[in-house]
Coordinates of C-alpha atoms in Angstrom, one line a residue:
Chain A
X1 CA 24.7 11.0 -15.2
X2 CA 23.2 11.4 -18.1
X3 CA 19.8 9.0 -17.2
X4 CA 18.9 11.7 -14.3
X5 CA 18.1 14.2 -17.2
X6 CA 16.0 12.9 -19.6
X7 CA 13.3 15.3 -20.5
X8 CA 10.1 14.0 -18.7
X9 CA 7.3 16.0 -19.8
X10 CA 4.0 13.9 -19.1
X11 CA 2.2 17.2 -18.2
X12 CA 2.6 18.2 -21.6
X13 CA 0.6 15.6 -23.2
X14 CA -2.8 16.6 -24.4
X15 CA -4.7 13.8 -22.8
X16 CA -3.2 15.3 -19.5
X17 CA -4.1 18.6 -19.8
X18 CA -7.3 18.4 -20.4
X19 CA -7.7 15.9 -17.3
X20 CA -5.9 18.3 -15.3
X21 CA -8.3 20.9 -16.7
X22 CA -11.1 18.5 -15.6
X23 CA -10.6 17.7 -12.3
X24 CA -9.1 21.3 -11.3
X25 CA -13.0 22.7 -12.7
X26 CA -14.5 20.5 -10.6
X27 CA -12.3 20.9 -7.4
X28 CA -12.4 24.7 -7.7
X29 CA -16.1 24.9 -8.5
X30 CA -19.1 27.1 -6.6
X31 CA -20.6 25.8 -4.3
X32 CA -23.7 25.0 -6.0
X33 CA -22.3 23.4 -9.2
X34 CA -22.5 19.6 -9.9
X35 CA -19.2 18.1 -8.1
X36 CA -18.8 15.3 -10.6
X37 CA -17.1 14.9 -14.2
X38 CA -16.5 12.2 -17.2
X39 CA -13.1 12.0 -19.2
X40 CA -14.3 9.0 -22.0
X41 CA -12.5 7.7 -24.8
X42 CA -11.2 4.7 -26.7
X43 CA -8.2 2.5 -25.5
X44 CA -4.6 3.2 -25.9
X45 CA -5.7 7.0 -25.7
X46 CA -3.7 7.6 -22.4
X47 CA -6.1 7.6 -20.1
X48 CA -4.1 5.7 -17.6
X49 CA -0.8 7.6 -18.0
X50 CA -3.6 10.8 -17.5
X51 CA -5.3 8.9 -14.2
X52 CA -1.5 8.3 -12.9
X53 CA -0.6 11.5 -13.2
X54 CA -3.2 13.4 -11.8
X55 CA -3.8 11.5 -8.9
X56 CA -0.3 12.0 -8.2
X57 CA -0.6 15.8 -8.9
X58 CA -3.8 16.4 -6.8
X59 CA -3.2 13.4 -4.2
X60 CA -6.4 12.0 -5.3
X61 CA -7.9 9.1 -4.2
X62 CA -8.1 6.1 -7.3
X63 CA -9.6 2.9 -7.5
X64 CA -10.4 0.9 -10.5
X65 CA -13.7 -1.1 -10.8
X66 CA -13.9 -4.6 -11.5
X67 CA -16.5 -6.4 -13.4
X68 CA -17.5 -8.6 -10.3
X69 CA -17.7 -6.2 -7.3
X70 CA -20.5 -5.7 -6.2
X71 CA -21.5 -2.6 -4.3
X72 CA -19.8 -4.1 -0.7
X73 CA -16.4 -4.8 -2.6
X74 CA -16.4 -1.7 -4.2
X75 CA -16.6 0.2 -1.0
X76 CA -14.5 -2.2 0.8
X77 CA -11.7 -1.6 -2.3
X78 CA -12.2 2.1 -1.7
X79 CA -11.7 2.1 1.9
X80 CA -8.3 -0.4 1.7
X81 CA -7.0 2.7 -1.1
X82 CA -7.6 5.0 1.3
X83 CA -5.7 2.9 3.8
X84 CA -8.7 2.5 6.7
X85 CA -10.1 -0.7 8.4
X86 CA -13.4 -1.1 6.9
X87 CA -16.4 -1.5 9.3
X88 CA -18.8 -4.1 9.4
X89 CA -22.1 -3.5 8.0
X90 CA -22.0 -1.8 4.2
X91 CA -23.6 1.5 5.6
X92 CA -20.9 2.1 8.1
X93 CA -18.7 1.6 5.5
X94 CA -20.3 4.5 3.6
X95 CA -20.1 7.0 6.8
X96 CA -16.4 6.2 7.0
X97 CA -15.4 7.1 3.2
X98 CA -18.0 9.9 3.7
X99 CA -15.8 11.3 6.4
X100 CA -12.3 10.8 5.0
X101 CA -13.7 12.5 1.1
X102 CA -15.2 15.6 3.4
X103 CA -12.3 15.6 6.2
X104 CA -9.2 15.1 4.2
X105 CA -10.7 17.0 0.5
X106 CA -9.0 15.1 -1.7
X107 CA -10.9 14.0 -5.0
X108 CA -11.9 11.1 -6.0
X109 CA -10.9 9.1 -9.6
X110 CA -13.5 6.1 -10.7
X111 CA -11.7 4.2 -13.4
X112 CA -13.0 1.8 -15.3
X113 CA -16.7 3.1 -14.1
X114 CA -18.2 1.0 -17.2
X115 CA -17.8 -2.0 -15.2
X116 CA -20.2 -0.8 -12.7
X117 CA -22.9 1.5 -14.3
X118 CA -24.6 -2.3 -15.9
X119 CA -25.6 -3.0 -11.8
X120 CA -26.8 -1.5 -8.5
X121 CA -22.8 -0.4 -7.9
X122 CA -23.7 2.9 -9.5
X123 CA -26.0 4.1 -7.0
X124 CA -23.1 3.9 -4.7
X125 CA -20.7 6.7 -6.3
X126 CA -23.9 8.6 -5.9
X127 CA -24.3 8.3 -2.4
X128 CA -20.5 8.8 -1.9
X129 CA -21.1 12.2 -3.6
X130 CA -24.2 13.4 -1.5
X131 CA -22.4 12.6 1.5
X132 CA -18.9 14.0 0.8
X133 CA -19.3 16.6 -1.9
X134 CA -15.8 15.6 -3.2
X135 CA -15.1 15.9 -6.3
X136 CA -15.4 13.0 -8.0
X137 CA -13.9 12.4 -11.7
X138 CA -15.1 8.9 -13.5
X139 CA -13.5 7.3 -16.2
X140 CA -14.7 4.8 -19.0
X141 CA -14.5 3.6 -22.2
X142 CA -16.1 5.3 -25.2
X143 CA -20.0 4.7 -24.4
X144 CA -19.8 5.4 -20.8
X145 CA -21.8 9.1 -21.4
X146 CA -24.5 6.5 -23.1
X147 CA -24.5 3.9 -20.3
X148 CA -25.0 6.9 -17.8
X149 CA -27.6 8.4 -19.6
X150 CA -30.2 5.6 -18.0
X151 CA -29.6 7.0 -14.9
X152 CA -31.5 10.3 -14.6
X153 CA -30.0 11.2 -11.1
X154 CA -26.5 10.5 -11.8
X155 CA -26.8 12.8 -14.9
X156 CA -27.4 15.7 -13.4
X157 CA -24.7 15.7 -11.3
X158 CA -22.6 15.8 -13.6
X159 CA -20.6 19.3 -14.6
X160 CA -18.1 18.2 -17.4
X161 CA -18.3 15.9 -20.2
X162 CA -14.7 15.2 -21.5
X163 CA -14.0 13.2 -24.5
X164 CA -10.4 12.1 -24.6
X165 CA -8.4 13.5 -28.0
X166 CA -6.2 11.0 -30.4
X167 CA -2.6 12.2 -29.5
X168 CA -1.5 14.4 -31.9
X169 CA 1.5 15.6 -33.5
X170 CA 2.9 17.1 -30.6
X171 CA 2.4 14.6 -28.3
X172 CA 4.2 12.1 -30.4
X173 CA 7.0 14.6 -29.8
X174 CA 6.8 14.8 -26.4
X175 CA 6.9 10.8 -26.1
X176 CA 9.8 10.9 -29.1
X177 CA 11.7 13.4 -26.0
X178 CA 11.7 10.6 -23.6
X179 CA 11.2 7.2 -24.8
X180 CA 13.8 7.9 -27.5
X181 CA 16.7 9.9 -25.4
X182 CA 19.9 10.0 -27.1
X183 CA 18.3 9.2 -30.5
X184 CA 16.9 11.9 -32.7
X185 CA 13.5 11.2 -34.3
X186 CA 13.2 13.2 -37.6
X187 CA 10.4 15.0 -38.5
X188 CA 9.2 12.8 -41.0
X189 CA 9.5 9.4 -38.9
X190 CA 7.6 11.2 -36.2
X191 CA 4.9 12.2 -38.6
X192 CA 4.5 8.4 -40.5
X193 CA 4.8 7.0 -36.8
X194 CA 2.0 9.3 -35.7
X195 CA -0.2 8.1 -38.0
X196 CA 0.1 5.0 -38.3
X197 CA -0.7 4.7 -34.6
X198 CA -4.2 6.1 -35.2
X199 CA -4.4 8.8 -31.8
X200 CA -2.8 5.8 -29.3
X201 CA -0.2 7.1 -27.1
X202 CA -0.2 3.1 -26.4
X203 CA 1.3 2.3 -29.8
X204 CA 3.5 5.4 -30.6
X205 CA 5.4 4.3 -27.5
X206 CA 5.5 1.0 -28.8
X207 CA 7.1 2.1 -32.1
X208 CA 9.2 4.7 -30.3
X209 CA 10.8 1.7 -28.7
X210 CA 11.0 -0.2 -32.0
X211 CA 13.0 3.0 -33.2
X212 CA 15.3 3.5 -30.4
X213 CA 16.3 -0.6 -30.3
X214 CA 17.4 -0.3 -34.0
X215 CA 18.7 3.2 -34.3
X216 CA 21.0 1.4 -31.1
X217 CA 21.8 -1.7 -32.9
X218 CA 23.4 0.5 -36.1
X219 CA 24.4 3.1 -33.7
X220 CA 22.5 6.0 -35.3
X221 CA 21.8 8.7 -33.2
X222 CA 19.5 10.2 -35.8
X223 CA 16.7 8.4 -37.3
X224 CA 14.6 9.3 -40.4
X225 CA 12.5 7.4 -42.6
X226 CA 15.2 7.0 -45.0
X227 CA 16.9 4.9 -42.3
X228 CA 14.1 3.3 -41.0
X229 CA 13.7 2.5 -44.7
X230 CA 10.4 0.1 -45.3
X231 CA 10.7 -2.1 -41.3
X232 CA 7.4 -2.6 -40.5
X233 CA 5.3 0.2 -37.4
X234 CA 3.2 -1.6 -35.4
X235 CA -0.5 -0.3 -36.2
X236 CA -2.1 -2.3 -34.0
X237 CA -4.4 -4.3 -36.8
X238 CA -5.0 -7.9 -37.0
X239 CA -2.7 -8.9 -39.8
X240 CA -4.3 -9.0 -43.8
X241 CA -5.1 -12.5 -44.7
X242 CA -2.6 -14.5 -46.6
X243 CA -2.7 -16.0 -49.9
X244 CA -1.5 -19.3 -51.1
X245 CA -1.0 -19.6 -54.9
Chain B
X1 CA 17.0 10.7 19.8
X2 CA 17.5 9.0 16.5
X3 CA 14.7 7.7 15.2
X4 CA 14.4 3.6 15.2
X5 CA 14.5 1.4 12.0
X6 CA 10.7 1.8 11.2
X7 CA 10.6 -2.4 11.4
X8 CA 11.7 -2.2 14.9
X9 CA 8.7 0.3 16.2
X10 CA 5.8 -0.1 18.0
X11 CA 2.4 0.6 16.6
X12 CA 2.2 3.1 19.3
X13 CA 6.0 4.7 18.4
X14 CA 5.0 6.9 15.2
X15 CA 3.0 10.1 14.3
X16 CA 0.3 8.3 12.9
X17 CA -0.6 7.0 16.5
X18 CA -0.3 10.5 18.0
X19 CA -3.1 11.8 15.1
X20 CA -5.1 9.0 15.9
X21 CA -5.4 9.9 19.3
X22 CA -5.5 14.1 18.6
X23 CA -8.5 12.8 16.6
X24 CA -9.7 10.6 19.0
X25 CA -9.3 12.9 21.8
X26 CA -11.5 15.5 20.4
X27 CA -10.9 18.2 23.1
X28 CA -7.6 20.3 23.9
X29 CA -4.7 18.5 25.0
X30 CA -1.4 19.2 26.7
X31 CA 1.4 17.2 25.3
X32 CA 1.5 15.1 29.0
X33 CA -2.2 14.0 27.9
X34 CA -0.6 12.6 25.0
X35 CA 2.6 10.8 26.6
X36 CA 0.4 8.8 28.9
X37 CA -0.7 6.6 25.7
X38 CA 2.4 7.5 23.3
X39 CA 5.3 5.2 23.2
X40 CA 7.7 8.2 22.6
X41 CA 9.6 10.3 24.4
X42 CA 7.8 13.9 25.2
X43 CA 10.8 15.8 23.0
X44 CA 9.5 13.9 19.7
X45 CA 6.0 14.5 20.4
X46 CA 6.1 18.0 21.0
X47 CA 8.5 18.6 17.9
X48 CA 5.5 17.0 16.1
X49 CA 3.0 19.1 17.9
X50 CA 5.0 22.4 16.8
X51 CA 4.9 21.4 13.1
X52 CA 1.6 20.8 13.4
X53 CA 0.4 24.0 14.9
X54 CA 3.1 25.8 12.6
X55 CA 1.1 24.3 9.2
X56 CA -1.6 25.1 11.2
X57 CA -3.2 22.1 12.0
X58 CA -3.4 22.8 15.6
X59 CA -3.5 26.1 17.5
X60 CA -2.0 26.4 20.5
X61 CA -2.2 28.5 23.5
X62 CA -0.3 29.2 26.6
X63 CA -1.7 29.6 30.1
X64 CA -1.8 32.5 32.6
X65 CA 0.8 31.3 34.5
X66 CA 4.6 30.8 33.3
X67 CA 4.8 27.5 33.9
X68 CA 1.7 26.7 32.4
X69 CA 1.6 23.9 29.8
X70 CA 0.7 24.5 26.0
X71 CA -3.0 23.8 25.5
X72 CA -3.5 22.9 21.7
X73 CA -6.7 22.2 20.2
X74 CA -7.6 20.5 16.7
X75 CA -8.7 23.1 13.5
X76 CA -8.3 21.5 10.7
X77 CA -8.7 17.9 11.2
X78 CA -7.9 16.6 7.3
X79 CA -8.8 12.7 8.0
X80 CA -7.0 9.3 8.7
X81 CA -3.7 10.2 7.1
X82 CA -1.4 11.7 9.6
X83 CA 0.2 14.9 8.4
X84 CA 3.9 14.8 7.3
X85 CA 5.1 17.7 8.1
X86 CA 8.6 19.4 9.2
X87 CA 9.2 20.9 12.4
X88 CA 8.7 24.6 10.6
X89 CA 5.5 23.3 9.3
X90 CA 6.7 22.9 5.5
X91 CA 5.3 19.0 4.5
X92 CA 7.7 16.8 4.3
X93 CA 9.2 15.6 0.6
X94 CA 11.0 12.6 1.4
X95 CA 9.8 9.4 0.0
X96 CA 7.7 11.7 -2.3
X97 CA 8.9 9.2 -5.7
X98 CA 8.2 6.0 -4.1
X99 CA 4.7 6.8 -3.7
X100 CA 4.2 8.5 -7.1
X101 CA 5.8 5.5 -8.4
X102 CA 3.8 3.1 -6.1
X103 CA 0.5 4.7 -6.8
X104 CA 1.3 4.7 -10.8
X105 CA 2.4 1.2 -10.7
X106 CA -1.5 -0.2 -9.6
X107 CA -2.9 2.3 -12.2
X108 CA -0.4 0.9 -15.1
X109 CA -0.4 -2.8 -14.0
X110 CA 2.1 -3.8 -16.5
X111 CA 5.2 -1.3 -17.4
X112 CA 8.8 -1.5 -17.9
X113 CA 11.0 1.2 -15.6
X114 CA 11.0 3.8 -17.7
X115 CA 7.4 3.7 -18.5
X116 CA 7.5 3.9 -14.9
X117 CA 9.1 6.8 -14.4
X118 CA 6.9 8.6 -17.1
X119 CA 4.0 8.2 -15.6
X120 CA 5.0 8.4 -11.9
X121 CA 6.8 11.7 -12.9
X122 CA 4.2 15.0 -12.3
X123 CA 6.1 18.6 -12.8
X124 CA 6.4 19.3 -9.2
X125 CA 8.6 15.8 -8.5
X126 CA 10.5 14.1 -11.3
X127 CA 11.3 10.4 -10.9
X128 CA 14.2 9.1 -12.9
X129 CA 14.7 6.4 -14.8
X130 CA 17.5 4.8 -12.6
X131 CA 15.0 5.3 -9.1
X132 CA 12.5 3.5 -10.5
X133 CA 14.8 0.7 -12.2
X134 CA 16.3 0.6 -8.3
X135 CA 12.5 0.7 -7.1
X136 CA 11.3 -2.6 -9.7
X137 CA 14.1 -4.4 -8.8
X138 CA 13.8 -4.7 -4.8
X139 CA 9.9 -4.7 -5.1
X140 CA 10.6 -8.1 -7.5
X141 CA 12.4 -9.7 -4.8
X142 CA 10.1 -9.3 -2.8
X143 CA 7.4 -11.1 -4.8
X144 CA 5.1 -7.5 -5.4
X145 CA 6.1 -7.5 -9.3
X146 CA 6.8 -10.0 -11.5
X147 CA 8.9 -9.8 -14.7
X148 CA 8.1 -10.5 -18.0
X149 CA 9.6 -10.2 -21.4
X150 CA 11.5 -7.0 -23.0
X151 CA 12.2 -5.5 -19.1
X152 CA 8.6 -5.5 -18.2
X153 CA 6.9 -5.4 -14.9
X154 CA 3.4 -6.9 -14.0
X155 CA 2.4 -5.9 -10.5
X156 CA 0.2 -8.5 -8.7
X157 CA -3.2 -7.0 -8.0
X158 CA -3.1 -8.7 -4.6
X159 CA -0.2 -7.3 -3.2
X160 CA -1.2 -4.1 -3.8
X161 CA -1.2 -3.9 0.1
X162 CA -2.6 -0.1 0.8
X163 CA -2.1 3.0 -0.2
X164 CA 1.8 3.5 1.4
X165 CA 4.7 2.5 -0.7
X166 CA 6.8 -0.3 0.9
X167 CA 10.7 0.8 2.0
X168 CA 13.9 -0.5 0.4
X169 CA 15.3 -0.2 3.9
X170 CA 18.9 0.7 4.2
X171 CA 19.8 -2.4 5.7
X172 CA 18.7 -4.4 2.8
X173 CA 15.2 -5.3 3.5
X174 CA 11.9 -4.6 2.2
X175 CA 9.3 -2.9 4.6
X176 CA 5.9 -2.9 4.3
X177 CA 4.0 -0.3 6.1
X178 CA 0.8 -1.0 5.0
X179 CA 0.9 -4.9 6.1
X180 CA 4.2 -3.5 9.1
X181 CA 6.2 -6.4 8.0
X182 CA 9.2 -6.9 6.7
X183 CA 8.8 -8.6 3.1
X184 CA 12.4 -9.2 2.4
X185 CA 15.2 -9.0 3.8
X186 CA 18.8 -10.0 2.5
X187 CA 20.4 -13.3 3.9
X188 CA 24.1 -13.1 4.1
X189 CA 26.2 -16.1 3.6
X190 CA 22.9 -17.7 3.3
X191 CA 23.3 -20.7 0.7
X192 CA 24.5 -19.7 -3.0

């Protein structure tokens, strides 16, 4: 069946990589290094698709923060991910997750860690890190490296500072390989779709489904931009105002 | 002995109970140490004890005496999560999509299959396009997703139930091994 071998490549996109990179540096770090790094960036930069896929890859634990939890439902989300009872009081809760990080050394992913840095909550992670010396990898939005900077002690435990990259050229391909099996996406599509989506694996998927439903409905199995002709790519922008006469 | 439909096991009739308790025990064991709080006959247990000390887990030693029983004692304790492994010690693949997919599926909230099985996918295991289409459809029945327009998913952050991916069993039910329920099961003749 054809469907079995569509050319999944997810590792190859550059968002991955360098989270890959990132979490490997601080899993196979000395002993004395800072156990903890930061992958940042904007939305729609594949962040998630990165999370997904490296949790998979290294069996790490995830859990994404909400903006309510406080530092008891954090801990008691943590503990449910990692598929444990919690205790009763907040501290035993701590010893148990302490345990299972050091016992079992699988990392630890923080997503959405802007949610939590505003409160208290923060102070957890850190205690999580003394007493496990896992390696823990946070993820935020684009000011997260500013929101930690308030707390000295965090900072210093920290060994990488990644910034997430716009998807480039490449990456577009990679998508184009997978999203758009069967269809060919010329060169030039791929380029006018690539920038148009400004960096956002988000919205080149989107248009790379756009492009695959109406090179199906003409039965193309090439598309260029002379056949895409002047249909509209979604950019993500709130539409121009309009003018009445 | 075949193993049972995981719906119709005790708590104390899996590998995860006989970890608990080589955790719990914290001193060598004999696998008749075991057997006196394991619901499972002593043939399973010790084919788990032998991939355990051949993925060396557990290291085992025989006595003076030929008859003596196998004395094994915990090295590497790795945590809650009972190792999966195969009799030769190699850990054990099976199921290996469902929880990429399962553990993609809370990070990507809402996704249609194939987004699915791009993001599930890592270059070790590949998950196809038609496994997790297979995978969305039963875990809609049961009430974990819900769809929406164009072919999409949303999961529902609540029945994100634990960390194991619920079983499309082969008798056409759901399992769910985090809550160990059954979540759906197929009525036949039931009303049309």
């Amino acid at each position: 069946m054809a469907k079995t071998d569509l050319d999944v490549n997810t590792a190859a996109l550059s968002i991955v990589m360098l989270a890959m990179g990132c979490l490997k540096r601080i899993v196979e770090r000395r002993d004395h290094l800072p156990g903890m790094a930061v992958l940042y960036g904007f939305s729609g930069f594949g962040k998630s698709t990165a999370a997904a896929y490296i949790s998979n890859k290294m069996s790490a634990y995830y859990i994404e923060c909400k903006s309510v939890w406080s530092k008891k439902a954090f801990m008691e989300n943590l503990l449910k991910a990692m598929g444990i009872s919690p205790g009763r009081t907040v501290s035993e809760m701590l010893d148990q997750i302490c345990e299972q990080l050091a016992k079992s050394g699988r990392p630890l992913i923080i997503d959405e860690m802007d949610h939590i840095v505003e409160k208290v909550a923060v102070e957890v992670v850190r205690d999580i890190y003394e007493g496990s010396k896992a390696p823990i990898l946070l993820i935020g939005e684009e000011r997260l490296p500013g929101k930690l900077a308030k707390w000295e002690r965090f900072h210093g435990r920290i060994m990488e500072w990644a910034a997430a990259p716009p998807a480039d050229l490449h990456d577009a391909k990679v998508l184009a390989d997978f999203y758009c099996a069967g269809v060919t996406v010329a060169e030039d599509l791929l380029t006018a779709i690539h920038g148009k989506s400004n960096g956002s694996v988000r919205r080149i998927v989107t248009n790379l489904d756009l492009v695959r439903k109406e090179a199906q409905s003409q039965g193309l199995d090439t598309m260029s931009l002379k056949e895409w002709g002047k249909r509209a790519l979604y950019t993500g922008e709130a539409p121009q105002p309009r003018r009445f006469q | 002995m075949s193993r049972k439909p995981i719906d119709q096991q005790q708590p104390s009739e899996c590998r995860q109970a006989v970890w608990d308790l080589i955790r719990k025990l914290n001193h060598p064991f004999t696998t008749s140490d075991l057997q006196y709080y394991i619901y499972l006959d002593a043939s399973s247990i010790n084919d788990y004890l032998i991939g355990l000390t051949n993925a060396w887990y557990l290291k085992a030693a025989k006595g003076p005496k030929r008859m003596d029983p196998v004395v094994y004692t915990l090295i590497n304790d790795t945590g809650h999560d009972a190792p999966r492994v195969r009799k030769d010690g190699t850990p054990v693949t099976m199921g290996q999509g469902r929880l990429q997919m399962w553990n993609a599926m809370r990070i990507l909230k809402t996704f249609s299959a194939t987004d699915l099985a791009f993001n599930a996918s890592t270059d070790d295991h590949h998950v196809a396009a038609s496994e997790a289409k297979t995978y969305c459809e039963a875990l809609c029945r049961a009430g974990y997703l819900v769809g929406r327009a164009n072919q999409r998913y949303m999961l529902i952050p609540a029945k994100w139930t634990g960390p194991q991916p619920p079983q499309i069993q082969r008798t056409k039910q759901v399992y769910d091994p985090n809550l160990k329920k059954v979540v759906w099961s197929k009525i036949e003749g039931g009303a049309e």
